[in-house]
Short mmCIF file of C-alpha atoms in Angstrom, two decimals:
data_model
loop_
_atom_site.label_atom_id
_atom_site.label_comp_id
_atom_site.label_asym_id
_atom_site.label_seq_id
_atom_site.Cartn_x
_atom_site.Cartn_y
_atom_site.Cartn_z
CA MET A 1 -53.01 -17.40 7.90
CA GLU A 2 -55.86 -17.50 5.04
CA ILE A 3 -55.32 -18.37 1.77
CA ASP A 4 -54.68 -16.16 -1.32
CA SER A 5 -57.54 -16.04 -3.98
CA ASP A 6 -54.14 -14.40 -6.25
CA ILE A 7 -52.32 -17.26 -5.66
CA PRO A 8 -53.66 -19.71 -7.58
CA GLN A 9 -54.08 -17.62 -10.83
CA PHE A 10 -50.60 -16.19 -10.07
CA LEU A 11 -49.24 -20.17 -10.22
CA ALA A 12 -50.87 -21.08 -12.50
CA SER A 13 -50.10 -18.12 -15.11
CA GLN A 14 -46.17 -18.69 -14.36
CA LYS A 15 -46.74 -22.13 -15.28
CA GLN A 16 -47.81 -21.73 -18.62
CA GLN A 17 -44.38 -19.27 -18.98
CA ALA A 18 -42.06 -22.13 -17.66
CA PRO A 19 -39.42 -24.48 -19.09
CA ALA A 20 -41.91 -28.05 -19.23
CA SER A 21 -39.06 -29.27 -17.01
CA LEU A 22 -40.33 -26.98 -14.66
CA GLN A 23 -44.04 -26.31 -14.44
CA ASN A 24 -45.00 -29.26 -12.48
CA TYR A 25 -43.60 -27.59 -9.97
CA TYR A 26 -45.99 -25.16 -10.20
CA ASN A 27 -48.84 -28.71 -9.16
CA THR A 28 -46.64 -28.82 -6.46
CA PHE A 29 -46.40 -25.49 -4.70
CA GLU A 30 -49.96 -25.30 -4.92
CA ASP A 31 -51.32 -27.91 -2.90
CA LEU A 32 -48.68 -27.30 -0.22
CA TYR A 33 -49.70 -23.61 -0.12
CA GLU A 34 -53.03 -24.74 0.16
CA ARG A 35 -52.36 -28.00 2.73
CA LYS A 36 -50.06 -25.53 4.69
CA LEU A 37 -46.72 -27.59 4.69
CA TRP A 38 -45.03 -24.92 4.99
CA HIS A 39 -41.82 -27.24 5.34
CA GLN A 40 -42.03 -29.67 2.14
CA LEU A 41 -43.70 -26.12 1.12
CA THR A 42 -39.66 -24.12 1.84
CA LEU A 43 -38.11 -27.55 -0.03
CA ALA A 44 -40.08 -27.56 -3.21
CA VAL A 45 -39.37 -23.61 -4.30
CA GLN A 46 -35.35 -25.04 -2.71
CA GLU A 47 -35.27 -27.88 -5.53
CA PHE A 48 -36.82 -25.47 -7.91
CA VAL A 49 -35.00 -22.31 -7.71
CA SER A 50 -31.30 -24.65 -7.54
CA LYS A 51 -32.71 -25.34 -11.43
CA PRO A 52 -30.53 -23.15 -13.96
CA GLU A 53 -33.96 -22.66 -16.40
CA SER A 54 -35.67 -21.66 -13.35
CA GLY A 55 -33.00 -18.06 -13.26
CA PRO A 56 -35.46 -15.67 -15.24
CA LEU A 57 -38.46 -17.33 -12.79
CA GLN A 58 -37.32 -16.28 -9.35
CA VAL A 59 -37.83 -12.14 -9.33
CA GLY A 60 -41.70 -13.62 -9.83
CA LEU A 61 -41.94 -16.19 -7.63
CA TYR A 62 -40.20 -14.15 -5.06
CA ASN A 63 -42.66 -11.31 -5.03
CA ASN A 64 -45.22 -12.52 -5.96
CA PHE A 65 -45.96 -16.22 -4.23
CA ILE A 66 -42.82 -16.28 -1.30
CA ALA A 67 -43.59 -12.82 -0.12
CA ASP A 68 -46.35 -14.24 0.77
CA TRP A 69 -45.89 -16.76 3.51
CA GLU A 70 -42.43 -16.28 4.11
CA ALA A 71 -42.63 -15.84 8.18
CA LYS A 72 -43.55 -19.71 8.05
CA MET A 73 -39.90 -20.49 6.76
CA SER A 74 -36.64 -20.27 7.87
CA GLN A 75 -35.07 -17.14 7.59
CA GLN A 76 -32.08 -17.88 6.79
CA LYS A 77 -33.80 -19.53 3.81
CA LEU A 78 -35.55 -16.71 2.82
CA VAL A 79 -32.36 -14.46 2.63
CA SER A 80 -31.14 -17.32 0.94
CA LEU A 81 -33.60 -17.48 -1.73
CA GLY A 82 -33.74 -14.12 -2.09
CA VAL A 83 -30.59 -13.79 -2.50
CA SER A 84 -30.54 -16.35 -5.47
CA ALA A 85 -33.12 -14.22 -7.24
CA ALA A 86 -31.19 -10.78 -6.28
CA LYS A 87 -28.60 -12.94 -8.67
CA GLN A 88 -30.99 -13.02 -12.08
CA ILE A 89 -31.15 -9.41 -11.48
CA PRO A 90 -28.78 -7.74 -14.28
CA ASP A 91 -28.04 -4.68 -13.15
CA PRO A 92 -26.67 -4.73 -9.31
CA LYS A 93 -28.06 -1.06 -8.47
CA GLU A 94 -31.71 -2.52 -8.97
CA ALA A 95 -29.85 -5.94 -7.22
CA ARG A 96 -29.15 -4.89 -4.01
CA GLU A 97 -32.13 -2.24 -3.78
CA PHE A 98 -33.97 -5.90 -3.81
CA LEU A 99 -32.03 -6.99 -1.33
CA LYS A 100 -31.43 -3.79 0.97
CA ALA A 101 -35.51 -3.97 2.00
CA LEU A 102 -35.12 -7.93 2.90
CA THR A 103 -32.57 -7.16 4.53
CA GLU A 104 -34.09 -4.60 6.75
CA LYS A 105 -36.86 -7.39 7.18
CA VAL A 106 -34.15 -9.66 8.79
CA ASN A 107 -32.85 -6.68 10.76
CA ARG A 108 -33.61 -8.34 14.20
CA ASP A 109 -31.78 -9.92 17.78
CA GLU A 110 -33.31 -13.61 16.88
CA THR A 111 -32.41 -13.11 12.96
CA ARG A 112 -29.42 -11.51 13.20
CA GLU A 113 -26.90 -14.62 11.28
CA ALA A 114 -30.14 -14.13 8.78
CA TYR A 115 -28.98 -10.47 9.02
CA VAL A 116 -25.63 -11.45 8.34
CA LEU A 117 -25.93 -13.72 4.85
CA ALA A 118 -28.48 -10.57 3.56
CA LYS A 119 -26.40 -7.76 4.75
CA MET A 120 -23.36 -9.90 3.10
CA GLU A 121 -25.00 -10.34 -0.10
CA THR A 122 -26.34 -6.69 -0.27
CA THR A 123 -23.20 -5.64 0.15
CA HIS A 124 -21.29 -7.65 -2.06
CA PHE A 125 -23.42 -5.78 -5.71
CA GLY A 126 -22.53 -2.57 -3.74
CA LEU A 127 -19.05 -3.45 -3.82
CA LEU A 128 -19.40 -4.13 -8.18
CA LEU A 129 -20.82 -0.78 -8.49
CA GLY A 130 -17.66 0.56 -6.15
CA ASP A 131 -19.44 1.42 -2.88
CA LEU A 132 -15.13 0.97 -0.96
CA ASP A 133 -16.06 2.82 2.21
CA THR A 134 -19.76 1.18 2.71
CA THR A 135 -18.42 -2.71 2.04
CA LYS A 136 -15.78 -1.25 4.62
CA LYS A 137 -17.69 -0.36 7.00
CA ASP A 138 -20.45 -3.91 6.67
CA LEU A 139 -17.10 -5.90 7.40
CA GLU A 140 -17.00 -4.09 9.46
CA GLU A 141 -20.11 -4.59 11.76
CA CYS A 142 -20.46 -8.00 10.11
CA GLY A 143 -17.66 -8.90 11.44
CA LYS A 144 -18.47 -8.51 14.76
CA TYR A 145 -21.33 -10.78 14.89
CA LEU A 146 -20.19 -13.74 13.85
CA ASP A 147 -16.80 -12.68 16.53
CA SER A 148 -20.48 -12.84 18.93
CA PHE A 149 -22.13 -15.63 17.25
CA ASP A 150 -21.29 -19.57 19.86
CA SER A 151 -21.12 -21.50 15.62
CA VAL A 152 -21.43 -20.19 12.32
CA ASP A 153 -23.04 -21.92 9.41
CA PRO A 154 -20.63 -21.99 6.49
CA GLN A 155 -23.25 -20.85 4.29
CA ILE A 156 -22.74 -17.20 6.56
CA ASN A 157 -19.41 -17.73 7.15
CA ALA A 158 -18.64 -18.52 3.63
CA SER A 159 -20.80 -15.15 2.12
CA PHE A 160 -18.82 -13.00 4.40
CA LEU A 161 -14.68 -14.34 4.10
CA ARG A 162 -16.31 -14.37 -0.40
CA VAL A 163 -17.22 -10.49 0.13
CA SER A 164 -14.13 -9.54 2.65
CA ALA A 165 -11.54 -11.40 -0.54
CA ASP A 166 -13.27 -9.71 -2.89
CA TYR A 167 -13.02 -5.87 -1.06
CA TYR A 168 -9.32 -7.17 -0.33
CA LYS A 169 -8.92 -7.88 -4.06
CA ILE A 170 -9.38 -3.82 -4.88
CA LYS A 171 -7.69 -3.06 -2.03
CA ALA A 172 -4.65 -5.10 -3.95
CA ASP A 173 -4.02 -5.96 -0.15
CA TYR A 174 -2.94 -9.04 -1.42
CA ALA A 175 -2.38 -11.31 2.35
CA LYS A 176 -5.78 -10.35 3.34
CA TYR A 177 -6.55 -11.02 -0.26
CA TYR A 178 -5.22 -15.14 0.11
CA LYS A 179 -5.76 -15.45 3.50
CA ASN A 180 -9.85 -15.22 3.10
CA ALA A 181 -9.78 -16.51 -0.28
CA LEU A 182 -8.49 -19.48 1.12
CA LEU A 183 -10.73 -19.58 4.66
CA TYR A 184 -13.64 -19.16 2.05
CA LEU A 185 -12.95 -22.28 -0.40
CA ALA A 186 -12.79 -24.04 2.68
CA CYS A 187 -15.99 -23.52 3.70
CA VAL A 188 -18.00 -24.68 -0.04
CA SER A 189 -17.99 -27.22 -1.69
CA ILE A 190 -15.58 -26.58 -5.13
CA ASP A 191 -17.64 -28.85 -7.27
CA ASP A 192 -20.18 -26.39 -6.12
CA LEU A 193 -18.34 -23.35 -8.02
CA SER A 194 -18.17 -22.92 -12.00
CA ALA A 195 -15.67 -23.50 -14.16
CA ALA A 196 -15.02 -20.06 -14.52
CA GLU A 197 -14.57 -19.19 -10.81
CA LYS A 198 -12.37 -21.87 -10.11
CA ALA A 199 -9.86 -20.78 -12.55
CA SER A 200 -10.61 -17.05 -11.90
CA ARG A 201 -10.12 -17.93 -8.32
CA ALA A 202 -6.78 -19.89 -8.31
CA ASN A 203 -5.52 -16.81 -10.89
CA ASP A 204 -6.27 -14.99 -8.10
CA LEU A 205 -4.42 -17.59 -4.96
CA ALA A 206 -1.77 -17.57 -7.50
CA LEU A 207 -0.97 -13.65 -7.13
CA SER A 208 -2.27 -13.03 -4.02
CA ALA A 209 0.02 -15.70 -2.93
CA LEU A 210 3.21 -14.07 -5.38
CA LEU A 211 2.70 -10.22 -4.28
CA GLY A 212 2.18 -10.69 -0.96
CA ASP A 213 4.83 -9.04 1.45
CA SER A 214 4.02 -11.47 4.52
CA ILE A 215 3.76 -15.18 2.24
CA TYR A 216 6.44 -17.30 2.25
CA ASN A 217 4.91 -20.86 2.55
CA PHE A 218 2.65 -21.52 -0.52
CA GLY A 219 1.86 -24.83 0.28
CA GLU A 220 -2.04 -24.76 1.75
CA LEU A 221 -2.32 -22.94 -1.41
CA LEU A 222 -0.25 -26.00 -2.89
CA MET A 223 -2.50 -28.92 -2.27
CA HIS A 224 -5.51 -27.00 -2.53
CA PRO A 225 -6.98 -28.66 -5.46
CA ILE A 226 -8.55 -25.39 -6.39
CA LEU A 227 -4.84 -25.37 -8.35
CA GLU A 228 -6.17 -28.43 -10.69
CA SER A 229 -8.23 -25.70 -12.53
CA LEU A 230 -4.88 -23.89 -14.34
CA VAL A 231 -2.95 -27.03 -14.96
CA GLY A 232 -4.46 -27.35 -19.43
CA THR A 233 -4.84 -23.54 -19.59
CA GLU A 234 -2.77 -20.86 -20.77
CA ARG A 235 -2.53 -19.77 -17.41
CA GLU A 236 -0.85 -23.40 -16.15
CA TRP A 237 2.62 -21.62 -15.55
CA LEU A 238 1.36 -19.83 -12.60
CA LYS A 239 0.69 -22.62 -11.20
CA ASN A 240 4.59 -24.15 -11.81
CA LEU A 241 5.49 -20.57 -10.74
CA LEU A 242 3.99 -21.36 -7.15
CA PHE A 243 6.00 -24.33 -7.21
CA ALA A 244 9.49 -22.19 -8.20
CA PHE A 245 9.19 -20.64 -4.86
CA ASN A 246 7.91 -22.92 -2.94
CA SER A 247 11.08 -24.51 -3.30
CA GLY A 248 13.18 -22.30 -3.36
CA ASP A 249 13.58 -23.08 -7.21
CA ILE A 250 15.84 -19.48 -9.16
CA GLY A 251 16.72 -21.86 -12.24
CA LYS A 252 12.69 -22.64 -12.34
CA PHE A 253 11.23 -19.57 -11.31
CA GLU A 254 14.14 -18.12 -14.40
CA ALA A 255 12.86 -20.03 -16.38
CA LEU A 256 9.00 -19.19 -16.26
CA ALA A 257 9.92 -15.47 -15.91
CA PRO A 258 9.35 -14.17 -20.04
CA HIS A 259 5.85 -15.66 -18.95
CA PHE A 260 5.80 -12.39 -17.09
CA ALA A 261 5.22 -10.69 -19.76
CA GLN A 262 1.30 -11.43 -19.70
CA GLU A 263 0.73 -10.33 -16.80
CA ASN A 264 1.86 -6.83 -16.10
CA ILE A 265 1.05 -6.90 -11.79
CA LEU A 266 4.14 -8.94 -11.77
CA GLN A 267 6.41 -7.76 -14.20
CA SER A 268 6.47 -4.63 -12.21
CA ASN A 269 6.65 -6.40 -9.19
CA MET A 270 9.79 -8.23 -10.26
CA THR A 271 12.31 -6.58 -8.08
CA ALA A 272 10.43 -8.11 -5.14
CA LEU A 273 9.56 -10.93 -6.81
CA ARG A 274 13.62 -11.56 -7.34
CA GLN A 275 14.63 -11.04 -3.36
CA LYS A 276 11.59 -13.41 -2.05
CA ILE A 277 12.64 -16.31 -3.92
CA CYS A 278 15.69 -15.97 -3.05
CA LEU A 279 14.60 -15.71 0.69
CA MET A 280 12.66 -18.96 0.07
CA SER A 281 15.63 -19.96 -1.31
CA LEU A 282 17.30 -19.99 1.72
CA THR A 283 14.98 -20.74 3.64
CA GLU A 284 14.32 -23.99 1.19
CA THR A 285 18.58 -24.30 1.96
CA VAL A 286 18.28 -23.98 5.96
CA PHE A 287 15.93 -27.04 5.52
CA LYS A 288 17.41 -29.27 3.93
CA ARG A 289 20.18 -29.52 6.62
CA SER A 290 19.96 -31.49 9.66
CA SER A 291 19.31 -29.94 12.76
CA ASP A 292 23.18 -30.75 13.63
CA ASN A 293 24.27 -29.30 10.57
CA ARG A 294 22.74 -25.57 10.50
CA SER A 295 26.28 -23.52 10.96
CA ILE A 296 26.78 -22.58 6.39
CA PRO A 297 29.03 -20.52 4.57
CA PHE A 298 27.79 -17.57 3.32
CA GLY A 299 29.76 -18.53 -0.12
CA THR A 300 27.28 -21.94 0.18
CA ILE A 301 23.61 -19.34 0.21
CA SER A 302 25.61 -17.51 -2.49
CA SER A 303 25.82 -20.56 -4.99
CA GLU A 304 21.39 -21.37 -4.26
CA THR A 305 20.23 -17.85 -4.33
CA LYS A 306 23.02 -16.88 -6.68
CA LEU A 307 23.26 -13.33 -5.80
CA PRO A 308 26.29 -11.89 -5.31
CA LEU A 309 28.65 -13.24 -2.03
CA GLU A 310 28.02 -9.63 -1.10
CA GLU A 311 24.18 -9.58 -0.68
CA VAL A 312 23.93 -11.99 0.59
CA GLU A 313 24.78 -10.63 4.76
CA ILE A 314 21.42 -7.71 3.56
CA LEU A 315 19.14 -11.31 2.43
CA VAL A 316 19.76 -13.00 5.61
CA MET A 317 19.59 -10.02 7.92
CA LYS A 318 16.09 -9.77 5.74
CA ALA A 319 14.63 -13.42 6.83
CA LEU A 320 15.67 -12.71 10.62
CA SER A 321 13.73 -9.86 10.31
CA LEU A 322 11.10 -11.54 8.90
CA GLY A 323 10.69 -13.94 10.70
CA LEU A 324 11.84 -16.75 8.41
CA ILE A 325 14.68 -18.07 10.39
CA LYS A 326 16.39 -17.25 13.68
CA GLY A 327 19.79 -17.98 14.37
CA SER A 328 22.85 -15.56 14.33
CA ILE A 329 25.33 -13.84 12.00
CA ASP A 330 29.65 -14.24 12.84
CA GLN A 331 30.55 -11.85 9.99
CA VAL A 332 34.10 -12.09 10.72
CA ASP A 333 34.29 -17.16 9.71
CA ALA A 334 31.50 -15.17 7.56
CA VAL A 335 29.00 -18.15 8.29
CA VAL A 336 25.40 -18.22 9.73
CA ARG A 337 24.13 -20.04 12.31
CA VAL A 338 20.70 -21.00 12.48
CA HIS A 339 18.86 -22.75 14.98
CA TRP A 340 15.31 -22.16 13.73
CA VAL A 341 13.58 -22.01 10.34
CA GLN A 342 9.45 -21.58 9.91
CA PRO A 343 7.56 -24.31 10.22
CA ARG A 344 6.57 -25.38 6.46
CA VAL A 345 3.60 -27.60 4.65
CA LEU A 346 5.67 -29.39 2.77
CA ASP A 347 5.33 -30.47 -1.09
CA ARG A 348 5.76 -34.63 -2.07
CA ASN A 349 9.46 -34.01 -3.10
CA GLN A 350 10.51 -31.96 0.38
CA ILE A 351 8.86 -34.68 2.41
CA LYS A 352 10.92 -37.44 0.58
CA GLY A 353 13.81 -35.68 1.05
CA MET A 354 12.78 -35.38 5.65
CA GLN A 355 12.56 -39.13 4.75
CA GLU A 356 15.38 -38.99 3.38
CA ARG A 357 16.94 -37.79 6.46
CA LEU A 358 14.94 -39.96 9.10
CA VAL A 359 16.96 -42.84 7.37
CA ALA A 360 20.34 -41.03 7.88
CA TRP A 361 19.59 -39.42 11.57
CA ASN A 362 18.06 -43.38 12.29
CA GLU A 363 21.48 -44.96 10.10
CA ASN A 364 23.66 -42.82 12.74
CA VAL A 365 21.49 -43.67 16.16
CA ARG A 366 21.84 -47.59 14.87
CA LYS A 367 26.22 -46.58 13.95
CA THR A 368 25.99 -45.20 17.78
CA ALA A 369 24.18 -47.76 19.75
CA LEU A 370 26.61 -50.62 17.87
CA THR A 371 29.67 -48.58 19.18
CA MET A 372 28.07 -48.38 22.71
CA GLU A 373 27.83 -51.52 23.14
CA ALA A 374 30.59 -52.73 21.81
CA GLU A 375 32.72 -49.95 24.23
CA ALA A 376 30.45 -51.62 27.46
CA VAL A 377 32.09 -55.49 26.54
CA ASP A 378 35.43 -54.12 26.63
CA VAL A 379 34.66 -51.95 30.16
CA TYR A 380 33.33 -54.94 31.92
CA ALA A 381 35.33 -57.30 30.53
#
């Protein structure tokens, strides 16, 4: 590869425009470029673009320098550098066109992972422009590629899951948003997210958990450090509301209900939220009981859920249909006999309750053993 004579001139020009803290990078770039040390040059450029102050310089660096030796580096790293540059372009339409050209460059079988990354980041800008049909098509295409890979780099997975979550957020598909957003957070380091993004993700996850019609266990979210971004803010009540739902605490739910005026989507779904807290109160009532004490009178359920007695059977039928519990209803005796309750991710209070039940069970076993020993003595006496 011949050294482009324009490259030193470009780097010298950019160096003059760069902040003092970045100027030495341009000396490094020129040295490594002339010596054709492509791996070391790639690392140096990655370090450069990681600096926040490099933002205004990234598009020019990509177009006039990186593009000259792009074939010499990992194509996934090339896409990462292109994505970083695209984020500096204020117009989403221009940013999408910028990435479309890069996407076509890596649209080959041997660079399929880089293609998926480029495609998803291009789709991200399309989503900002409201192009939902293309977003859906791109997600389906890239989802098939990801399924065919033996292993997937976390960066690529994170890009796919982030765009998927953002798509389902716009579509108001709360359960799918919740799933994809949590999986996305599993692929990234939370420390790499800005404070604003943490708070936004935590807020959206909390709302999707509350409104998702198939989400009845918030344990995984409650244990995630992302929720700490709500502490000390005006949205901390959302975190408290999640804990109330997870433990089926209707009293706490009622106490927090006035905050719903701050969130129209909760206010407009109050009926569904009341039914959900009642269902979670029912499952918590079952869960707190030992397996040999799960014949529960309607009156007990009415007391726990604060529902009129005549509505208890409907609530139990709903829980059975959703698969939250398994059992039978004795309409004559007005009793629910439960032999299975949905597995849960437990918070600290629920773990403490389980510990207390295990201690009680251990004591019963001890007493039974002592009784059998005493009876055995009488038999052989």
